[in-house]
Coordinates of C-alpha atoms and ligand atoms in Angstrom, one line a residue:
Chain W
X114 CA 0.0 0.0 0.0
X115 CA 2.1 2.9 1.4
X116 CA 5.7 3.2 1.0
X117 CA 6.7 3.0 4.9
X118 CA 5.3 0.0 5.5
X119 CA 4.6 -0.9 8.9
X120 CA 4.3 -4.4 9.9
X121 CA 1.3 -5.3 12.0
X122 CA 0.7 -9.0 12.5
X123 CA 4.0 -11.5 11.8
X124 CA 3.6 -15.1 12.1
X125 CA 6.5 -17.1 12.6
X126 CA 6.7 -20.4 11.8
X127 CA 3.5 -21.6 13.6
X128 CA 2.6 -25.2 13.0
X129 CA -0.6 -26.7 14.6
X130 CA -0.8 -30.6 15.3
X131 CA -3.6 -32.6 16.0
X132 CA -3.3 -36.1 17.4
X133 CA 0.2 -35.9 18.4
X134 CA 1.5 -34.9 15.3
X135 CA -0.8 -37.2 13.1
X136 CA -2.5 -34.7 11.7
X137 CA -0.6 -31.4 10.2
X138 CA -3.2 -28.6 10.5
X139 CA -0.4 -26.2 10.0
X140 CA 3.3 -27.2 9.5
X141 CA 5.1 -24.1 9.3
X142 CA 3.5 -21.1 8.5
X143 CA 5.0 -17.4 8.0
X144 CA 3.8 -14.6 7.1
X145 CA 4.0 -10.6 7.4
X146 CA 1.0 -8.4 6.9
X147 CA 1.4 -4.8 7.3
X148 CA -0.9 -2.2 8.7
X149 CA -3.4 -1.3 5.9
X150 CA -3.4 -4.3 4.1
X151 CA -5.9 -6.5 2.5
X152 CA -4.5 -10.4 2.9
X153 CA -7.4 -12.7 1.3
X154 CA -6.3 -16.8 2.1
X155 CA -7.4 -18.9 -0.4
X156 CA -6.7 -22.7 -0.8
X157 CA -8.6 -26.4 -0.8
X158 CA -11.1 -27.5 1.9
X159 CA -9.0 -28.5 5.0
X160 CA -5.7 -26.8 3.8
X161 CA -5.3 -25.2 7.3
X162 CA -6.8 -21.3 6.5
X163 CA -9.3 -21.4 9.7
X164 CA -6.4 -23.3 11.9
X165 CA -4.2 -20.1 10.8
X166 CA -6.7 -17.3 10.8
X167 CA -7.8 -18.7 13.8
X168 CA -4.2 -19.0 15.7
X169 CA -3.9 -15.0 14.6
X170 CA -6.2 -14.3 17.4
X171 CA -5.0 -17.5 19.2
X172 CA -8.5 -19.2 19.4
X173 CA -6.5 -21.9 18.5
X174 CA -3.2 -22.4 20.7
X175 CA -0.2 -23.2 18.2
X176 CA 1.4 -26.2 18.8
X177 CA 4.7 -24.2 17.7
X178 CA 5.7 -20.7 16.6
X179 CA 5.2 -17.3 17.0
X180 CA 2.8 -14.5 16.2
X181 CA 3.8 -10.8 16.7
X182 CA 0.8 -8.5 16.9
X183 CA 2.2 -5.3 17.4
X184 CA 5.6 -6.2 18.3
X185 CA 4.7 -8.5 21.3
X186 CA 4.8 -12.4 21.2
X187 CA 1.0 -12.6 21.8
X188 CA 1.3 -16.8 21.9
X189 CA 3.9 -16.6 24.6
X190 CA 3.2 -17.5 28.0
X191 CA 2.0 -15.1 30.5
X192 CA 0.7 -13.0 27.9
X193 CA -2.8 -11.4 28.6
X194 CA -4.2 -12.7 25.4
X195 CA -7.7 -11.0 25.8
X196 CA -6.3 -7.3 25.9
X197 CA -4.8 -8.0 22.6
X198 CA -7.9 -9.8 21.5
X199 CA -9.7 -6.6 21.7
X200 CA -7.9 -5.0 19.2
X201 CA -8.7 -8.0 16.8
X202 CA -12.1 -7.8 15.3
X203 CA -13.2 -11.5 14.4
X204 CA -16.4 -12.2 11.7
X205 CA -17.5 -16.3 11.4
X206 CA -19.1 -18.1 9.1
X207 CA -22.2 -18.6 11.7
X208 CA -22.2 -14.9 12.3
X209 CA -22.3 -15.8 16.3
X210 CA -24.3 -13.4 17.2
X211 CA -25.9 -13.0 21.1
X212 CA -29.5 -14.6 20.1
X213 CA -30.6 -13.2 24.2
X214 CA -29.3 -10.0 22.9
X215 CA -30.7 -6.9 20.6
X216 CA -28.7 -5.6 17.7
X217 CA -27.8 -2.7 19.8
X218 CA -26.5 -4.7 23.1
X219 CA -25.1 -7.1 21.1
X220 CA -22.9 -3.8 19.9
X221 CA -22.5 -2.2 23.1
X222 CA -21.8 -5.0 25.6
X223 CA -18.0 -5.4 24.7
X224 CA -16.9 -1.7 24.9
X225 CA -18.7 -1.0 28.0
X226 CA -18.0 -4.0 30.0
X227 CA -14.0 -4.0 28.3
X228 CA -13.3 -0.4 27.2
X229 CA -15.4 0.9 29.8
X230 CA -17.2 3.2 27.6
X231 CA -20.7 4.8 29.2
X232 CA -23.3 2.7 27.5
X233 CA -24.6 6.6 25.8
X234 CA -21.0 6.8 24.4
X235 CA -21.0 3.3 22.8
X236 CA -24.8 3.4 21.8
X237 CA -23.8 6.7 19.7
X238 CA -21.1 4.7 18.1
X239 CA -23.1 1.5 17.1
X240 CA -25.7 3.6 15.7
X241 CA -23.2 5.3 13.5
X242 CA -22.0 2.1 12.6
X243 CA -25.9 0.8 12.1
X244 CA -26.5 3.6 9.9
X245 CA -23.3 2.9 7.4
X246 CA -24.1 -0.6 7.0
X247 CA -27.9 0.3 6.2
X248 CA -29.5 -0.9 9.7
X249 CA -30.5 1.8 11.6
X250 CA -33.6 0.8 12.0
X251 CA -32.9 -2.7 13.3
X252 CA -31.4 -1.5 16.2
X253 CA -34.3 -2.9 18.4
X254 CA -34.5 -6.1 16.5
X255 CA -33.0 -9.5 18.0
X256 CA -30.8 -11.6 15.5
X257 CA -33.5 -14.0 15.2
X258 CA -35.8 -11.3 13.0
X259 CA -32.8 -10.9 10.5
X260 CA -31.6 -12.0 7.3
X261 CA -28.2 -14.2 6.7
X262 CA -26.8 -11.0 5.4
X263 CA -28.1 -8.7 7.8
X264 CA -26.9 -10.7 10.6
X265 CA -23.6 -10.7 8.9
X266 CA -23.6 -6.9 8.5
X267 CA -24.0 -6.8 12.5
X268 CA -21.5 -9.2 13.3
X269 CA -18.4 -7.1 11.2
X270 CA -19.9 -3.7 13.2
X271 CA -20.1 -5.4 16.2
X272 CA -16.5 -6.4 15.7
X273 CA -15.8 -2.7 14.8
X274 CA -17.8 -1.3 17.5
X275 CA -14.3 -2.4 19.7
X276 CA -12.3 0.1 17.2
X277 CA -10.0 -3.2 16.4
X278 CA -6.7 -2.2 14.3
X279 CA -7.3 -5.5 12.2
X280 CA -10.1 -7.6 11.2
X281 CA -10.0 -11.2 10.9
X282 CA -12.8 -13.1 8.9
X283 CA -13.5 -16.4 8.3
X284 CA -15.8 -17.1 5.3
X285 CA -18.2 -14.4 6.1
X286 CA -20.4 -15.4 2.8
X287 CA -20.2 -19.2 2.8
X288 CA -23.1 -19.4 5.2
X289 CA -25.1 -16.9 2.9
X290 CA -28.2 -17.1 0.3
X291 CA -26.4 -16.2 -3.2
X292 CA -28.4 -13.2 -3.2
X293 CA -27.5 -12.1 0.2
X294 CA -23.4 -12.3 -0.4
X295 CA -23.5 -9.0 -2.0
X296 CA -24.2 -6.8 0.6
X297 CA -21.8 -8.4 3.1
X298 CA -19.0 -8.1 0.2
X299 CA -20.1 -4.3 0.0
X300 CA -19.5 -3.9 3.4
X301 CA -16.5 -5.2 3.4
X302 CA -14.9 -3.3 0.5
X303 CA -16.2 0.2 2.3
X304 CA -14.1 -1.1 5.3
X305 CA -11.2 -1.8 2.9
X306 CA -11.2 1.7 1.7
X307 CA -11.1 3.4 4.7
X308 CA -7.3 1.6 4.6
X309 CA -8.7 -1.4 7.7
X310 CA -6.2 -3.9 7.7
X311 CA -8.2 -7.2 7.0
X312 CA -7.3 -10.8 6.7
X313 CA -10.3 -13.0 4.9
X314 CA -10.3 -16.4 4.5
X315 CA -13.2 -16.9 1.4
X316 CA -14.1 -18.3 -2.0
X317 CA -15.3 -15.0 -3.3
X318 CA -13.0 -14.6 -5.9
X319 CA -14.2 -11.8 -7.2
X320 CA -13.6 -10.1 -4.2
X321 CA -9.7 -11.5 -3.5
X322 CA -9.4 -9.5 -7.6
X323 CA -11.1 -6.3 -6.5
X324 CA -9.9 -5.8 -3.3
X325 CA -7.0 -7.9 -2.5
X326 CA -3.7 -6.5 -2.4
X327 CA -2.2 -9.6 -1.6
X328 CA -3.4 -13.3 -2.1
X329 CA -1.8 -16.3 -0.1
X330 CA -2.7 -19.8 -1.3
X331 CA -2.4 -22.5 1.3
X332 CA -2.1 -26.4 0.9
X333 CA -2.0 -28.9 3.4
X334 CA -1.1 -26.6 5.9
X335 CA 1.7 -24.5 4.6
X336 CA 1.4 -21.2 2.0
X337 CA 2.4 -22.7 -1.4
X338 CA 2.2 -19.6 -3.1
X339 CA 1.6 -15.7 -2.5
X340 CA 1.0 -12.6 -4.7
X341 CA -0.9 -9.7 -6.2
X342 CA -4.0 -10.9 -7.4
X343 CA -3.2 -10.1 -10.8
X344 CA -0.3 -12.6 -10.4
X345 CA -2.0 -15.4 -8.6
X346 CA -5.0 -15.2 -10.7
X347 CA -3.3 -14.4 -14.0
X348 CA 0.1 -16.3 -13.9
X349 CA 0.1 -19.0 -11.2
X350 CA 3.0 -20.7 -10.5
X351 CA 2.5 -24.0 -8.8
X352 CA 0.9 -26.5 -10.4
X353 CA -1.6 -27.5 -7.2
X354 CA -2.9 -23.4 -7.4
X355 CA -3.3 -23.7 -10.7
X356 CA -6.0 -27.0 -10.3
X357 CA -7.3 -24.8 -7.7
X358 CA -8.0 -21.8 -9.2
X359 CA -9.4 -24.7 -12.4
X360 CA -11.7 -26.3 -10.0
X361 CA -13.5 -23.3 -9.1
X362 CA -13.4 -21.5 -12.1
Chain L
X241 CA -77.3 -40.2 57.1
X242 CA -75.6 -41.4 59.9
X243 CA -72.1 -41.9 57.6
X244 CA -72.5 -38.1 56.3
X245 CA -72.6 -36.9 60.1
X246 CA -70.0 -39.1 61.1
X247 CA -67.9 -37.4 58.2
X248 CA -69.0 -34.2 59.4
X249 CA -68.1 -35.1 62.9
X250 CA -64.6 -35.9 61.9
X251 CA -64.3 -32.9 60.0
X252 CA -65.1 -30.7 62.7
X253 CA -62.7 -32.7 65.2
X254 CA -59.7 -32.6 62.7
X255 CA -60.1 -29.2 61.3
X256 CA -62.3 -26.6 63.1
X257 CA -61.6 -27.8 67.3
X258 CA -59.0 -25.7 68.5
X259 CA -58.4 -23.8 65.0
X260 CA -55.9 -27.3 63.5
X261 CA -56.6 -26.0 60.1
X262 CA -54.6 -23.3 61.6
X263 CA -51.7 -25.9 61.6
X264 CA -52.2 -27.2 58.1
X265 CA -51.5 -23.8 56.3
X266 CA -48.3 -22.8 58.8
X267 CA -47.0 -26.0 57.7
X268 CA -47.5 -25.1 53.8
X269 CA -46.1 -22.1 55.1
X270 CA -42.6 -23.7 55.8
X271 CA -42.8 -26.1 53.4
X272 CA -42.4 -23.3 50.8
X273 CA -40.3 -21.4 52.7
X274 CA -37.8 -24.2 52.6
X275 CA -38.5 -25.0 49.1
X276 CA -38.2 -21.6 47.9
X277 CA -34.8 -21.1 49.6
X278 CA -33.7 -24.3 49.3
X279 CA -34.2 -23.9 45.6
X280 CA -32.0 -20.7 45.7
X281 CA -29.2 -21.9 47.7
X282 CA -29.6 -24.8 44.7
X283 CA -29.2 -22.6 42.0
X284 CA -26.8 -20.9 43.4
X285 CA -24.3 -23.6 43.9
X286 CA -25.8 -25.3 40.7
X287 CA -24.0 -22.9 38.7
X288 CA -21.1 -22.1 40.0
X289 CA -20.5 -26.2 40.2
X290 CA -21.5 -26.3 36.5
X291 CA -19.2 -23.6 35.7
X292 CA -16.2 -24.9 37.1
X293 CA -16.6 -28.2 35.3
X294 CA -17.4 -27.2 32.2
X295 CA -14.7 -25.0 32.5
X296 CA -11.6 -27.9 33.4
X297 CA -14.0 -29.9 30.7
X298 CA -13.3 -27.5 27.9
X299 CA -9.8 -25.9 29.3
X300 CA -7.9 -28.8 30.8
X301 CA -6.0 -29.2 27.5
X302 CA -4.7 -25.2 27.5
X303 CA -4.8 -25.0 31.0
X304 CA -2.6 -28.0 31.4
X305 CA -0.3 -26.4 28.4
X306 CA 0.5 -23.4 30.4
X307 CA 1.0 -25.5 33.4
X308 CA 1.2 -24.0 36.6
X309 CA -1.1 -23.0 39.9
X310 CA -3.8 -22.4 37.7
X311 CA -4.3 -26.0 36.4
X312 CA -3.9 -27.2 39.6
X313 CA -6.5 -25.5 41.4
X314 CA -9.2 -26.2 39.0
X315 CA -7.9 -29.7 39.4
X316 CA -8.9 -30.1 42.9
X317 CA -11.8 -27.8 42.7
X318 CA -13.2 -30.4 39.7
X319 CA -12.4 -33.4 42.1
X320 CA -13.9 -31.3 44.7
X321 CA -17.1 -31.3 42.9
X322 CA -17.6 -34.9 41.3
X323 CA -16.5 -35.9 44.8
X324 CA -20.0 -33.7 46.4
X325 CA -22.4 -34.7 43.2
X326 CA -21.6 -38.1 44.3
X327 CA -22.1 -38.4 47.7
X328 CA -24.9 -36.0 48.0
X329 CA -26.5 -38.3 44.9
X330 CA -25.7 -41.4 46.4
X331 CA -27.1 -40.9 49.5
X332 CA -30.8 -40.7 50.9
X333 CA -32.2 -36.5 51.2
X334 CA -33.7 -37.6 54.6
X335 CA -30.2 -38.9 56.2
X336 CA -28.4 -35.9 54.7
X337 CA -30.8 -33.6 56.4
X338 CA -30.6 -35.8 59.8
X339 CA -26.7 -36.0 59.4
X340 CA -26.9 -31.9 58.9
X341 CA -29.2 -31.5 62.2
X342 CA -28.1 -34.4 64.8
X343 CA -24.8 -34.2 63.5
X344 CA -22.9 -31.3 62.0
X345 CA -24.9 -28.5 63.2
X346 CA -26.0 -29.2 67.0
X347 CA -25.1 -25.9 68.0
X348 CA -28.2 -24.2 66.0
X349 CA -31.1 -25.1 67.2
X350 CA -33.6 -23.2 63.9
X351 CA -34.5 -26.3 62.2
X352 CA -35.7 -24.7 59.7
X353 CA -32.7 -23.1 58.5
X354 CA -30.7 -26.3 58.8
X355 CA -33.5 -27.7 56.6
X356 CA -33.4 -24.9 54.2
X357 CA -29.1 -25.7 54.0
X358 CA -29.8 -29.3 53.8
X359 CA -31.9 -29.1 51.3
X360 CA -30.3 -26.6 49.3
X361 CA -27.2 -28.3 49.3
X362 CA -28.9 -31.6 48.0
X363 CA -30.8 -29.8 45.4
X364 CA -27.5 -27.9 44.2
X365 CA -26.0 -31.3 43.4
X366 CA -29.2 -31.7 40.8
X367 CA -29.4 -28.1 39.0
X368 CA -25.6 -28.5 38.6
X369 CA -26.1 -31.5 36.3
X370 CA -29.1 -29.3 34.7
X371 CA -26.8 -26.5 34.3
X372 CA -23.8 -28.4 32.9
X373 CA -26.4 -30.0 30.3
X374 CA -27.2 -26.3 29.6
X375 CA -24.0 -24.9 29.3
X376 CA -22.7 -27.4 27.0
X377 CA -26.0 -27.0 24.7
X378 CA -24.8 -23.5 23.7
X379 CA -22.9 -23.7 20.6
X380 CA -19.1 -23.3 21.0
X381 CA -19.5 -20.0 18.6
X382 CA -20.9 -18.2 21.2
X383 CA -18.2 -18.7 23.3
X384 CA -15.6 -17.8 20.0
X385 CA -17.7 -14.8 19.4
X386 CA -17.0 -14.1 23.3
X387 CA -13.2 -14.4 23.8
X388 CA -12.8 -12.6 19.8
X389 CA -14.0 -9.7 21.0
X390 CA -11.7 -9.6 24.4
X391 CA -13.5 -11.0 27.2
X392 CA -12.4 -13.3 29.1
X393 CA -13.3 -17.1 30.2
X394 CA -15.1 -15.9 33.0
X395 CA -17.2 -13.0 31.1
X396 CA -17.9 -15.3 28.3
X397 CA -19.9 -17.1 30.7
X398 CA -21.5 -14.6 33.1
X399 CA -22.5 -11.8 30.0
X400 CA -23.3 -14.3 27.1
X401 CA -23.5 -18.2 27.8
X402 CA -25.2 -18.0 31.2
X403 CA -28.1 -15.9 30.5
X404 CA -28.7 -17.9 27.5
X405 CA -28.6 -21.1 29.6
X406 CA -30.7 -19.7 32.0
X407 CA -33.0 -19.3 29.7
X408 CA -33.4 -22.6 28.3
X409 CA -33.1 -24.1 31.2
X410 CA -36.0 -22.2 33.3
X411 CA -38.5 -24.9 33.0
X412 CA -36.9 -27.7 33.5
X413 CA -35.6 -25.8 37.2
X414 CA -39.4 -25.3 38.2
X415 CA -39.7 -28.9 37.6
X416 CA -36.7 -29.0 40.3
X417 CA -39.2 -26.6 42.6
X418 CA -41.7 -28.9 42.3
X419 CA -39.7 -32.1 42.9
X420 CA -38.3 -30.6 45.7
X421 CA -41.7 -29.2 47.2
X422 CA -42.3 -32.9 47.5
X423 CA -39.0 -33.8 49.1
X424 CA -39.4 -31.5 52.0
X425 CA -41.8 -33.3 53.7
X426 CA -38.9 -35.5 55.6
X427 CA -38.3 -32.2 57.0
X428 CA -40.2 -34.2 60.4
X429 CA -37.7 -35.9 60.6
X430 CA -35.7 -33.4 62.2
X431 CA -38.8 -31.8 64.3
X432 CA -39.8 -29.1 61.9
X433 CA -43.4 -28.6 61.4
X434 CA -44.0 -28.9 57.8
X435 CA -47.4 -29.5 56.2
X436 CA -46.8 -33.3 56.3
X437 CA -45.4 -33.5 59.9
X438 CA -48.6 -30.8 60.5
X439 CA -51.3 -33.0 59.2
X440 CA -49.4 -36.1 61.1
X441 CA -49.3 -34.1 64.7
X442 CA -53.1 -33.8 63.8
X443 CA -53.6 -37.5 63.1
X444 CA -51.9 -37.8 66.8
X445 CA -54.0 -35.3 69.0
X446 CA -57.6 -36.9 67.3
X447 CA -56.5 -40.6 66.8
X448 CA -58.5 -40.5 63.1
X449 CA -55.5 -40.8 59.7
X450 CA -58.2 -40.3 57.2
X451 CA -59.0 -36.5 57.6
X452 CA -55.8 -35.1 58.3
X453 CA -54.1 -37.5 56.2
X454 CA -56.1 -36.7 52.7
X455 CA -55.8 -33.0 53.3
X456 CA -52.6 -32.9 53.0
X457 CA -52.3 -35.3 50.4
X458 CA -55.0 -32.5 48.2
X459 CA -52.7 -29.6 49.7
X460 CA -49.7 -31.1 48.1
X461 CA -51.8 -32.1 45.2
X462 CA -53.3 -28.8 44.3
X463 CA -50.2 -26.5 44.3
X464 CA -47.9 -29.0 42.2
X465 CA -50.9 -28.9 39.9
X466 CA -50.6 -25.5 40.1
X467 CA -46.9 -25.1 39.5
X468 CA -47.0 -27.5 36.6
X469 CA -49.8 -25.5 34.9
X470 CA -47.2 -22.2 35.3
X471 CA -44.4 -24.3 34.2
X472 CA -46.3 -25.4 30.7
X473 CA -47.4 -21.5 30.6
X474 CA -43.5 -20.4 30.5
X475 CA -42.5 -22.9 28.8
X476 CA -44.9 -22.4 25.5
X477 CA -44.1 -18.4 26.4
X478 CA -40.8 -19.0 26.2
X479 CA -40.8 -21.4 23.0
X480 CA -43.3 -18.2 21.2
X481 CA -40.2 -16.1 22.4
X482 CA -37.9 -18.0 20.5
X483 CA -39.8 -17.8 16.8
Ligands
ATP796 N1 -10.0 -30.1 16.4 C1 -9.5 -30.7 15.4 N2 -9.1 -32.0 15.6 C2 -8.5 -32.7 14.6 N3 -8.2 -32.2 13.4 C3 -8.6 -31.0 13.1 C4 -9.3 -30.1 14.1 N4 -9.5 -28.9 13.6 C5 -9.0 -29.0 12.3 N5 -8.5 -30.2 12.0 C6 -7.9 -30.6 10.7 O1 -7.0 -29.6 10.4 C7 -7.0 -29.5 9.0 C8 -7.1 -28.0 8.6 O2 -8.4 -27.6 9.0 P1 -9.0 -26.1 8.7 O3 -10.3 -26.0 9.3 O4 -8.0 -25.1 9.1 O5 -9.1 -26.1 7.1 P2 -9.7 -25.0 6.1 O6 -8.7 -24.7 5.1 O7 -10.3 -23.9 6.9 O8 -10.9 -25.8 5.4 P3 -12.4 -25.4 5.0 O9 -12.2 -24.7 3.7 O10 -13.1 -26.6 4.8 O11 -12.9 -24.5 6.0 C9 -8.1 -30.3 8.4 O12 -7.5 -31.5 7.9 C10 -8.9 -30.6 9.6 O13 -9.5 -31.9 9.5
MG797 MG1 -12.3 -23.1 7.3

């Protein structure tokens, strides 16, 4: 993006074993992403791109490595992992929103009860946020009266609503009608612009080409090949990406 | 004719001679009380034993990891628990509550709050497992969603997962009110006048079972029919809730 780049998140060699080693979620993963930056993960079902989005934030432990998230070793020991976690914004594929909770406490409840914002303070905020995405007016509604896509919507300004410096998302259309991926893409570009640094694991290529400004493919559990999109999408390299990018074309 | 006077003769020497009716209702009386107390006290430790085992359940692994104090207390506080669901489910309410009164606590001399301690302590071992069942019904996202925005273990639980469980688990706990409504009357046992021991002191001053005995078989009757009607009312309000 910028010239002085700054890096933001480095992973170092982080490997993630399940059943003592028989199975190779991730087996050696590295990677620098730099504050601003658009990083879309693409790759084959079960190549390890929820294992590593998901050790970013460390809802996974590593079974090795580190991750530097601003400068500190956040999967060392002693570490408070949840202060850090704050300033990671996290969007599933389930959405996970608070079903017990309206659109507006669901928004709220982290940055009163963690940044200890007065709840007039944070509602102000989420109702800016709810009128960027196009849901004012579902403020008082519970997740269960919403669409796929408007429940998405609500889950990446929920995430925002704790003023994160990067944004972690995991699929956020998979879950999603065709006709509803749209709007969640939309929302996610505007974010883009306004220079968000975002990692997204999806199959919305179009989206990786638009948006992207870099593209990391991942195979059984280690990043095969990495690029601009015009590059990855245009001139791949190895031969598994190129099968990839053939199977889903 | 003679059978319906001799009924109304027994009526009168059970219930109206020297107000006993009086008797009947104190005893519902404390038979709530304890109940509704009990019930609290039940709750009370219901969660926080649900909590902890749910949490060495789904943290040992990370916990154990890190190593340390912190694994080791929940260690013992988890064997502290399985070691009281067991024995308070594997022995009798009625020699629990004697143990509590002749035994451990001879120095207070309110049965009734022994009773209400007894029996809270019994019923806590039951709305753990009811809590535990509800805890790990709530889908593991919730708790993602949770610790992804920065709160901890412990605020996962108290802002977002136990509310929810709470919720789902509300009927099936006034079930565990009723059940123990019905439990309470050992609560004799340890000289408290409850509506069973009542009606019985009754049957004792007027030599005749059938009067006293009856009434408060109705009186139990009627409010768990009561209390089951409520519980189906929540329990369809709270289904309509869900949409
Ligand atoms: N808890 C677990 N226990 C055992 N194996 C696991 C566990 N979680 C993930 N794995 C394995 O780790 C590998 C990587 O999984 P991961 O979910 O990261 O893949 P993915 O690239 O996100 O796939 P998808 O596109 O299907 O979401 C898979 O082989 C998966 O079966
Ligand atoms: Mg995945």
């Amino acid at each position: 993006m910028s010239d002085n780049k700054e890096c933001i998140i480095k992973a170092v060699g982080l490997k993630k074993y399940y059943k003592g080693g028989e199975i190779k979620a991730l087996d050696g993963v590295s990677l620098e992403i730099d504050k601003g930056e658009v990083v879309v993960i693409i790759g084959p079902s079960g190549s390890g791109k929820s294992t590593f989005l998901r050790s970013l934030n460390l809802l996974e432990i590593p079974t090795d490595g580190s991750i530097f998230f601003d400068g500190v070793d956040i999967a060392a020991k002693h570490v408070d992992i949840n202060k850090h976690r704050q300033k990671m914004g996290m969007v599933f594929q389930h959405f996970n929103l608070f079903p017990h909770m309206t659109v507006l406490q669901n928004m709220t409840l982290a940055p009163v009860k963690l940044l200890k914002k007065t709840p007039e303070e944070a509602e102000t905020k989420a109702l800016e946020f709810l009128r960027k995405v196009g849901l004012y007016d579902r403020a008082q509604a519970y997740p269960s009266q919403l669409s796929g896509g408007q429940k998405q919507r609500i889950a990446i300004v929920r995430a925002l609503c704790m003023e994160p410096e990067v944004m972690l998302f995991d699929e956020p259309t998979s879950a999603l009608d065709p006709e509803l991926v749209g709007e969640v893409l939309d929302v996610m570009k505007n974010l883009a612009s306004t220079g968000m640094t975002m990692v997204c694991v999806t199959h919305e290529m179009g989206f990786a080409r638009e948006v992207a400004d870099r593209v990391i493919f991942m195979c059984d559990g280690v990043i095969v090949e990495q690029g601009t999109p015009e590059k990855i999408f245009t001139a791949p390299e190895n031969p598994r990406l190129r099968q990839f990018l053939q199977s889903i074309l | 004719m003679g059978f319906f006077n001799s009924l109304k003769d027994e009526f009168v020497l059970n219930f109206i001679e020297k107000g006993r009716w009086k008797s009947l209702f104190k005893g519902l009386g404390n038979t709530l009380l304890i109940t509704l107390f009990a019930v609290i006290i039940g709750i009370a430790i219901g969660i926080i034993i649900a909590v902890i085992r749910t949490t060495y359940d789904k943290n040992a692994e990370t916990l154990k990891k890190n190593g340390g104090v912190k694994y080791r207390i929940m260690k013992v506080l988890n064997t502290l628990c399985n070691l009281y669901l067991t024995v308070v489910r594997g022995t009798p309410v009625v020699v629990q509550l004697m143990i509590f009164y002749f035994v451990i606590f001879t120095f207070v001399d309110n049965g009734l709050i022994i009773a209400i301690l007894a029996f809270g302590l019994n019923s806590g071992a039951y709305v753990a497992e009811i809590f535990r069942g509800g805890i790990m019904s709530i889908d593991n996202g919730q708790f993602e969603a949770g610790r992804s925005l920065g709160f901890n273990y412990f605020q996962t639980m108290r802002y977002i997962v136990i509310p929810q469980v709470i919720k789902n688990v509300l009927p099936t706990l006034c079930n565990e009110f009723i059940v123990l409504l019905k439990e309470t009357s050992v609560a004799g046992y340890v000289g408290i006048a409850d509506l069973t021991k009542a009606g019985d002191l009754i049957r004792g001053a007027t030599f005749s079972a059938f009067m006293p005995l009856i009434a408060v078989a109705l009186i139990y009757l009627t409010v768990v029919v009561i209390l089951t009607k409520l519980v189906k009312k929540l329990e369809m309000r709270l289904r309509r809730d869900e949409r």
